[in-house]
Amino acid sequence: QVQLVESGGGLVQAGGSLRLSCAASGRTFSGSVMGWFRQAPGKERDFVAAITWGGSTTVYGDSVKGRFTISRDNAKNTVYLQMNGLKPEDTAVYYCAATNRGLFRQSYGYDYWGQGTQVTVSS
């Protein structure tokens, strides 16, 4: 069984920063792509960022480009999402996901999901 556990969410004022973490356990993710998605109430789940196993390739959603940074520490089986310059529209539940099938921006490309962590940005 694969487990992904997110942490680091919370309440922050606009312009502030948060760092999300996603710890993987139960299975090694050698070669895996890790991604972050988010879902606001009443909206679809949107792509935020993804990173390849070695970290050489990262991709971002247009709305977060230049503000968010994805990284990973494979020795710790952990992926991070550094979020700077937060805006009220960043408010959502953030989900970590993993796949061994390639680099996807679409949620259907990911096979393993965490339970999500709430990020709330006040204006």
Tab-separated table of C-alpha atoms in Angstrom:
chain	number	residue	atom	x	y	z
A	1	GLN	CA	0.000	0.000	0.000
A	2	VAL	CA	1.225	3.461	-0.892
A	3	GLN	CA	0.765	6.401	1.399
A	4	LEU	CA	1.302	10.070	0.657
A	5	VAL	CA	0.921	12.444	3.584
A	6	GLU	CA	0.840	16.198	3.111
A	7	SER	CA	1.624	18.731	5.797
A	8	GLY	CA	2.347	22.420	6.144
A	9	GLY	CA	-0.980	23.936	5.233
A	10	GLY	CA	-2.582	26.692	7.248
A	11	LEU	CA	-3.864	30.248	7.310
A	12	VAL	CA	-1.667	33.027	5.954
A	13	GLN	CA	-2.151	36.630	4.933
A	14	ALA	CA	-1.914	37.706	1.331
A	15	GLY	CA	1.706	38.172	0.312
A	16	GLY	CA	2.891	35.590	2.801
A	17	SER	CA	4.585	32.236	2.326
A	18	LEU	CA	4.024	28.604	3.191
A	19	ARG	CA	5.946	25.431	2.503
A	20	LEU	CA	4.041	22.226	1.951
A	21	SER	CA	5.624	18.817	2.394
A	22	CYS	CA	4.556	15.424	1.097
A	23	ALA	CA	6.094	12.330	2.639
A	24	ALA	CA	5.836	9.040	0.755
A	25	SER	CA	5.911	5.663	2.462
A	26	GLY	CA	5.042	2.051	1.824
A	27	ARG	CA	6.789	1.819	-1.518
A	28	THR	CA	9.890	3.222	-3.162
A	29	PHE	CA	9.376	5.800	-5.864
A	30	SER	CA	12.457	5.288	-7.885
A	31	GLY	CA	11.921	7.071	-11.166
A	32	SER	CA	8.611	8.558	-10.103
A	33	VAL	CA	7.192	11.937	-10.971
A	34	MET	CA	5.672	13.835	-8.059
A	35	GLY	CA	3.030	16.482	-8.490
A	36	TRP	CA	0.927	18.984	-6.607
A	37	PHE	CA	-2.673	19.789	-7.412
A	38	ARG	CA	-5.230	22.001	-5.704
A	39	GLN	CA	-8.978	22.154	-5.489
A	40	ALA	CA	-11.066	25.089	-4.319
A	41	PRO	CA	-14.692	24.621	-3.226
A	42	GLY	CA	-16.977	24.091	-6.191
A	43	LYS	CA	-14.085	23.976	-8.653
A	44	GLU	CA	-12.167	21.285	-10.492
A	45	ARG	CA	-8.845	19.968	-9.313
A	46	ASP	CA	-6.118	22.079	-10.938
A	47	PHE	CA	-2.516	21.294	-11.706
A	48	VAL	CA	0.019	23.258	-9.664
A	49	ALA	CA	3.454	21.754	-10.262
A	50	ALA	CA	5.357	18.551	-10.969
A	51	ILE	CA	8.943	17.361	-10.743
A	52	THR	CA	10.820	14.438	-12.240
A	53	TRP	CA	12.785	11.936	-10.191
A	54	GLY	CA	16.155	13.635	-10.528
A	55	GLY	CA	14.667	17.094	-10.219
A	56	SER	CA	16.040	18.199	-13.575
A	57	THR	CA	12.603	18.960	-14.966
A	58	THR	CA	9.906	20.978	-13.241
A	59	VAL	CA	6.664	22.278	-14.681
A	60	TYR	CA	4.166	24.727	-13.237
A	61	GLY	CA	0.636	25.858	-13.746
A	62	ASP	CA	0.363	29.317	-15.266
A	63	SER	CA	-1.274	30.814	-12.190
A	64	VAL	CA	1.622	29.898	-9.882
A	65	LYS	CA	4.603	30.281	-12.188
A	66	GLY	CA	7.224	32.558	-10.652
A	67	ARG	CA	5.689	32.325	-7.177
A	68	PHE	CA	5.776	28.613	-6.313
A	69	THR	CA	8.753	26.248	-6.374
A	70	ILE	CA	8.608	22.455	-6.305
A	71	SER	CA	11.558	20.412	-5.056
A	72	ARG	CA	12.246	16.946	-3.723
A	73	ASP	CA	14.575	15.061	-1.414
A	74	ASN	CA	14.679	11.464	-2.616
A	75	ALA	CA	16.680	10.314	0.381
A	76	LYS	CA	13.703	11.323	2.513
A	77	ASN	CA	11.036	10.316	-0.026
A	78	THR	CA	9.662	13.824	0.335
A	79	VAL	CA	8.516	16.481	-2.104
A	80	TYR	CA	8.047	20.136	-1.202
A	81	LEU	CA	6.072	23.064	-2.518
A	82	GLN	CA	7.406	26.469	-1.525
A	83	MET	CA	4.663	29.035	-1.994
A	84	ASN	CA	5.577	32.709	-1.980
A	85	GLY	CA	3.519	35.777	-2.746
A	86	LEU	CA	0.322	33.996	-1.794
A	87	LYS	CA	-2.969	35.420	-3.005
A	88	PRO	CA	-6.534	34.833	-1.797
A	89	GLU	CA	-7.191	32.919	-5.019
A	90	ASP	CA	-4.571	30.371	-3.934
A	91	THR	CA	-6.975	29.233	-1.220
A	92	ALA	CA	-7.675	25.532	-1.773
A	93	VAL	CA	-7.005	22.035	-0.578
A	94	TYR	CA	-3.587	21.044	-1.888
A	95	TYR	CA	-2.967	17.437	-2.887
A	96	CYS	CA	0.260	15.564	-3.450
A	97	ALA	CA	0.316	12.891	-6.152
A	98	ALA	CA	2.742	10.366	-7.606
A	99	THR	CA	3.085	8.448	-10.839
A	100	ASN	CA	5.532	6.184	-12.609
A	101	ARG	CA	3.909	6.729	-16.002
A	102	GLY	CA	5.561	9.972	-16.990
A	103	LEU	CA	5.277	13.722	-16.515
A	104	PHE	CA	1.629	14.761	-16.516
A	105	ARG	CA	-0.195	18.016	-15.921
A	106	GLN	CA	-3.474	16.125	-15.809
A	107	SER	CA	-4.756	14.423	-12.691
A	108	TYR	CA	-5.552	11.227	-14.599
A	109	GLY	CA	-1.854	10.649	-15.026
A	110	TYR	CA	-1.305	10.118	-11.318
A	111	ASP	CA	-1.975	6.868	-9.507
A	112	TYR	CA	-1.354	7.766	-5.874
A	113	TRP	CA	-2.834	10.654	-3.927
A	114	GLY	CA	-2.555	12.128	-0.470
A	115	GLN	CA	-5.476	13.238	1.643
A	116	GLY	CA	-4.844	16.931	1.094
A	117	THR	CA	-3.914	19.891	3.244
A	118	GLN	CA	-5.891	23.118	3.493
A	119	VAL	CA	-4.287	26.406	2.523
A	120	THR	CA	-6.243	29.558	3.283
A	121	VAL	CA	-5.019	32.983	2.232
A	122	SER	CA	-6.752	35.981	3.778
A	123	SER	CA	-6.930	39.352	2.071
